[in-house]
Coordinates of C-alpha atoms in Angstrom, one line a residue:
X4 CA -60.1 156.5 167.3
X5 CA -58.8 155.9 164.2
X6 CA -58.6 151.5 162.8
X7 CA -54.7 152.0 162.7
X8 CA -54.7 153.8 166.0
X9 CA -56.8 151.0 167.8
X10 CA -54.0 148.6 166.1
X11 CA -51.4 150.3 167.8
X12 CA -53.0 150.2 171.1
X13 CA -51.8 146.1 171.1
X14 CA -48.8 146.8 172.8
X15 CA -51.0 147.5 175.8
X16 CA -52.3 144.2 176.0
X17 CA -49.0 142.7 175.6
X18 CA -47.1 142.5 179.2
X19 CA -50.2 139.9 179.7
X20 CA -49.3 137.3 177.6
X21 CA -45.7 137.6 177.7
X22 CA -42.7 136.5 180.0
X23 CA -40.3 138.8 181.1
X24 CA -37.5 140.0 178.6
X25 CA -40.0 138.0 175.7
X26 CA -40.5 140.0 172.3
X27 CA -42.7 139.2 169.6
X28 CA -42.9 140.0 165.9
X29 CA -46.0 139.7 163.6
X30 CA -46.0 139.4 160.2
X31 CA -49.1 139.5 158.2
X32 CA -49.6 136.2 155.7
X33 CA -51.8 135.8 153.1
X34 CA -55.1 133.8 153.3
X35 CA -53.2 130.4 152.6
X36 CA -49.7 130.6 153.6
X37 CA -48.6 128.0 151.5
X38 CA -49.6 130.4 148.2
X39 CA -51.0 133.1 148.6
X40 CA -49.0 136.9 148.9
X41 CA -49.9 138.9 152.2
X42 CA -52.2 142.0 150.7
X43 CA -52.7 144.8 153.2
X44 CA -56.1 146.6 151.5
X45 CA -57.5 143.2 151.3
X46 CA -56.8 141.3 154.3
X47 CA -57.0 144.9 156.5
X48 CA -59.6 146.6 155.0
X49 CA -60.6 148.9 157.7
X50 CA -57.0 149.8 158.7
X51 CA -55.9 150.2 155.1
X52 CA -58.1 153.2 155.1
X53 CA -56.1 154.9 157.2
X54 CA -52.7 154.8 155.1
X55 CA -52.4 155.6 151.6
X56 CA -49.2 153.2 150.1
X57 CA -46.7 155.0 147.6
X58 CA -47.4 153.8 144.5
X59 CA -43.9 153.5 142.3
X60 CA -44.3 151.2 139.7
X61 CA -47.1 149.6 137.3
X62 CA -50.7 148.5 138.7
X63 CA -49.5 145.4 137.4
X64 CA -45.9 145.0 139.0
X65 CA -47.4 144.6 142.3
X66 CA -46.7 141.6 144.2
X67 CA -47.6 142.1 147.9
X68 CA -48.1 144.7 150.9
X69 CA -47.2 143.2 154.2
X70 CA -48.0 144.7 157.9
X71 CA -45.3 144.0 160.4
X72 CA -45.8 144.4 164.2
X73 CA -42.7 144.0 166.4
X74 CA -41.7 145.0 170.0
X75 CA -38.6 146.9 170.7
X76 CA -35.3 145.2 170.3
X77 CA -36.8 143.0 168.0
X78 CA -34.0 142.5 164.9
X79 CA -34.4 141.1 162.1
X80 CA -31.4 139.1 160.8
X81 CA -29.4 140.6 157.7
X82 CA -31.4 139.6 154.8
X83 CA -32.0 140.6 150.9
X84 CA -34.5 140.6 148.7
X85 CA -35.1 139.7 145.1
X86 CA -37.7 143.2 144.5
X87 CA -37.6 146.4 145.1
X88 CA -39.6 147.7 148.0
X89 CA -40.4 150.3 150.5
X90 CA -41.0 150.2 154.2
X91 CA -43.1 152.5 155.5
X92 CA -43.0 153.4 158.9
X93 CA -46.5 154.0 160.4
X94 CA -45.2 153.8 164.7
X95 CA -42.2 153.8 166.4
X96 CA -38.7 154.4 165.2
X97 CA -36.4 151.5 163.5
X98 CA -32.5 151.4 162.9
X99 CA -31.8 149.7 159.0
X100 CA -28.4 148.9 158.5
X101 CA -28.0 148.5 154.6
X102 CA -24.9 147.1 152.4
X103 CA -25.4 147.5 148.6
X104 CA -25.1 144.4 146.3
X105 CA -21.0 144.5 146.0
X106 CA -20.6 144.0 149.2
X107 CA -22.3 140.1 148.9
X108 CA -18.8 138.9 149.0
X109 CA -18.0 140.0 152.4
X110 CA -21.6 139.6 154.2
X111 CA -21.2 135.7 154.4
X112 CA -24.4 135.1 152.4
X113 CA -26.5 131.7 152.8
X114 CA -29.5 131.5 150.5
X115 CA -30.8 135.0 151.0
X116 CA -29.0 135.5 154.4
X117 CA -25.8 136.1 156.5
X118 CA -25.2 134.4 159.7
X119 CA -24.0 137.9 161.0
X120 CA -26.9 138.9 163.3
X121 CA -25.9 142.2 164.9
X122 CA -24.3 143.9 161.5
X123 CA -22.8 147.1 164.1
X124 CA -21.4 144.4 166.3
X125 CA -20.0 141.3 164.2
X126 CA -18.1 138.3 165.4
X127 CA -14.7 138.8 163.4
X128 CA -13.0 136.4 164.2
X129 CA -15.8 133.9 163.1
X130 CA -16.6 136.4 160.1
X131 CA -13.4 138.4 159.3
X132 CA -14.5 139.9 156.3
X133 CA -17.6 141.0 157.6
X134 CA -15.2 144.3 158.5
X135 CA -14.7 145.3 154.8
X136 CA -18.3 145.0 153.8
X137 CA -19.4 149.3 153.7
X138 CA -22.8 149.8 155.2
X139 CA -25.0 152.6 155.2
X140 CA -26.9 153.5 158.8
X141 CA -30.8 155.3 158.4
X142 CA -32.8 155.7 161.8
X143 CA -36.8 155.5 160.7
X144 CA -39.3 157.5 162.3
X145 CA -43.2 157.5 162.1
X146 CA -44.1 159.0 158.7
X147 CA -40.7 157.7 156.8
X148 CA -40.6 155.5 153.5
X149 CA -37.5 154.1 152.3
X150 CA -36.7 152.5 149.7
X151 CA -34.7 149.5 149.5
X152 CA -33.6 147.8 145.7
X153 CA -33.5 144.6 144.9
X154 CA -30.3 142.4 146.2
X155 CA -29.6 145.5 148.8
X156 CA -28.6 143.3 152.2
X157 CA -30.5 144.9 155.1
X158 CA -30.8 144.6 158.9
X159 CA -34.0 146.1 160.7
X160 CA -33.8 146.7 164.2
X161 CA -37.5 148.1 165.7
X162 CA -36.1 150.8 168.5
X163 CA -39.3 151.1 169.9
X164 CA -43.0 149.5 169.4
X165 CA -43.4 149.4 165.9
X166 CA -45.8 149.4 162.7
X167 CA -44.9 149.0 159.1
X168 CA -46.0 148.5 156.1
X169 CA -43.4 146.8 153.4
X170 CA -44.9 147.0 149.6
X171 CA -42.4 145.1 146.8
X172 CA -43.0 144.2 143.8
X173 CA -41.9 142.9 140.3
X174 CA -39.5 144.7 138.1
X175 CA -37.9 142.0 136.3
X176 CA -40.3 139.7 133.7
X177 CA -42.9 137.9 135.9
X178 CA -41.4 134.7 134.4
X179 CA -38.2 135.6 135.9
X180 CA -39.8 134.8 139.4
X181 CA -40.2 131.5 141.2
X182 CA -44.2 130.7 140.9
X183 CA -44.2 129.1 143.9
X184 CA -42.9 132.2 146.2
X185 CA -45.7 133.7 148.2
X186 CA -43.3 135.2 150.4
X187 CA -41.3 137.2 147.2
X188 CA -37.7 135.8 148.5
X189 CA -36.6 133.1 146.0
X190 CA -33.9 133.7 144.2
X191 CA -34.7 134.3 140.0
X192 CA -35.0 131.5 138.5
X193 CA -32.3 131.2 135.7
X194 CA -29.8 132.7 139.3
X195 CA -30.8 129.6 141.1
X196 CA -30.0 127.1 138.1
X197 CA -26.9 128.7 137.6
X198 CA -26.1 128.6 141.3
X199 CA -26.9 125.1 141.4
X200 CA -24.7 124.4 138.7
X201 CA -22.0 126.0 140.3
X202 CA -22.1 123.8 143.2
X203 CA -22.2 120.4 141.0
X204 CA -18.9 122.5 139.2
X205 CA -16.9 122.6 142.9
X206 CA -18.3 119.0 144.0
X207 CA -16.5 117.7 140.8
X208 CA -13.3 119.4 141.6
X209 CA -13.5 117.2 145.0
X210 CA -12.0 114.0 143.3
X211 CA -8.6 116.2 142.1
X212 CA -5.3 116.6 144.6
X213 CA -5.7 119.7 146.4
X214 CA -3.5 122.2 144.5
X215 CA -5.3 121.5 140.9
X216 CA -8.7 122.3 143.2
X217 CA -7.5 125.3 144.1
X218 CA -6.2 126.2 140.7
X219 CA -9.2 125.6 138.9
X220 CA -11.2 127.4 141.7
X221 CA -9.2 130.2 140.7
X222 CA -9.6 130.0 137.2
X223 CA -13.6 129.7 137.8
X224 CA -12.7 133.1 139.7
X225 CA -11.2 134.6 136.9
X226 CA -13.6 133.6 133.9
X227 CA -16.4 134.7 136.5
X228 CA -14.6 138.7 137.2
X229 CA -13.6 138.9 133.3
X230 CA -17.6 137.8 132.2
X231 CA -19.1 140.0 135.1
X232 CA -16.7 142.8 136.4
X233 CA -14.9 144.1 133.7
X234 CA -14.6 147.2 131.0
X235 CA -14.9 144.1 128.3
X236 CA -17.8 142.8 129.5
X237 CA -19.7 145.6 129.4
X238 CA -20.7 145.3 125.5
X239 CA -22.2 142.0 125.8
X240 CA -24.3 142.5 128.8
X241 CA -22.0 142.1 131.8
X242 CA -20.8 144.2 134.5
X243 CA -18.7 146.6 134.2
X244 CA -16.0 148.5 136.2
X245 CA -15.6 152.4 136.1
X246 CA -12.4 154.3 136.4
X247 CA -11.6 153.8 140.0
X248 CA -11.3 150.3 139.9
X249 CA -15.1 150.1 141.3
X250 CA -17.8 147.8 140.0
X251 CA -20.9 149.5 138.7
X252 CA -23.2 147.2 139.9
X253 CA -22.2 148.5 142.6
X254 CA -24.4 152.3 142.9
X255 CA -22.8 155.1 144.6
X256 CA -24.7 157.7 147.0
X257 CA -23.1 160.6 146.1
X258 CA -25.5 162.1 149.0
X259 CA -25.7 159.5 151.8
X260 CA -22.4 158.5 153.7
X261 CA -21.1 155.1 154.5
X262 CA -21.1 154.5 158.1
X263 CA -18.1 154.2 160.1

């Protein structure tokens, strides 16, 4: 029997330590929690022999490798994160709902994450929008890699007992990361300052009469969508919208199809 085999043998021992209808999720940390990145061929030496990672991007670019353990219906809320990585699916089968960055505006984002925890089965009338945000739908099976980019919302649902193994790294400038992010999920640094601005910006609208906040919000709106989301912007290094009206931040999947 194999390290990784022996590993997935824990489910066994579970029913023995926990109460009926209880699930558990394990997430590998690294060797101080506080600062250190979770490496899978270091901290799992003898398992790591058994699975050979995809390798995508520079020696160099790495940031960490983290094993996940979870029991079936366990779900991890909707979620993004600020690297590209790949989950690969060792055991068991997983449902990943995915919405692609355009779609922040409907997903009800906090920090890094929505407040919408089953994405197939929202609250709409406490999330309304949630109903216009297109997702994409991919079952996982034991062997499967996918690849997720940066600021691509997700929801992981393990369908069964399940093993992964979720590599990200760095492809922005290393000083465009927080130092102090061991977990990888800290907005860039010069998007949290200007988020943080933007909230001292609205706070200061507070002491006007309603209808000049409201106009002033949507002139913030509209300097934002000219800088970011138009044809113009394009040549200076914003976003910029194609033909159809779409933005092009926003990728299309010419060969996946949007779930219904």
């Amino acid at each position: 029997m194999t390290p990784l085999s022996a590993l997935c043998r824990f489910r066994s021992s579970c029913p023995a330590v926990l109460l009926q209808d209880e699930k558990y999720y394990l997430r590998a940390l690294g060797d101080d929690a506080r600062k250190d990145c979770a490496d899978f061929n270091i901290q799992f030496p003898e398992i790591a022999k058994d699975l050979k990672l995809p390798r995508f991007f520079d020696e160099d670019r790495f940031f960490s490798s983290v094993l996940r353990l979870g029991s079936p219906g366990v779900q991890l809320w909707t979620h993004y994160d600020v690297m590209d990585n790949v989950l690969v699916q060792v055991r068991g089968r997983k449902r990943v709902v995915l919405f692609a960055p355009c779609a922040a505006l409907n997903l009800y984002l906090g920090s890094d994450k929505s407040p919408v925890l089953d994405p197939l089965n929202p609250d709409l009338e406490t999330y309304p929008d949630f109903a216009n945000a297109q997702r994409w739908l991919c079952t996982l099976e034991a062997g499967d890699v996918l690849f997720m980019p940066a600021l691509w919302s997700h929801n992981v649902l393990s369908l069964e007992f399940a093993v992964a193994v979720n590599v990200f790294w760095r492809h922005l400038h290393v000083d465009a990361y927080e130092k102090r992010d061991p977990y990888g999920n800290k907005d860039p640094v010069v998007a949290s300052r200007a988020l943080q601005s933007l909230d001292k910006s609205m706070q200061s609208l507070l002491v006007l009469p309603p209808e000049y906040q409201q106009f002033y919000a949507l002139r913030m709106m509209a300097r934002l969508r000219e800088k970011f989301c138009t044809s113009t912007a394009s040549a200076d290094g914003g976003g910029a919208r194609d033909s159809s009206g779409g933005c092009r931040a926003c990728p299309s999947l010419d060969d996946s199809k949007p779930a219904n």
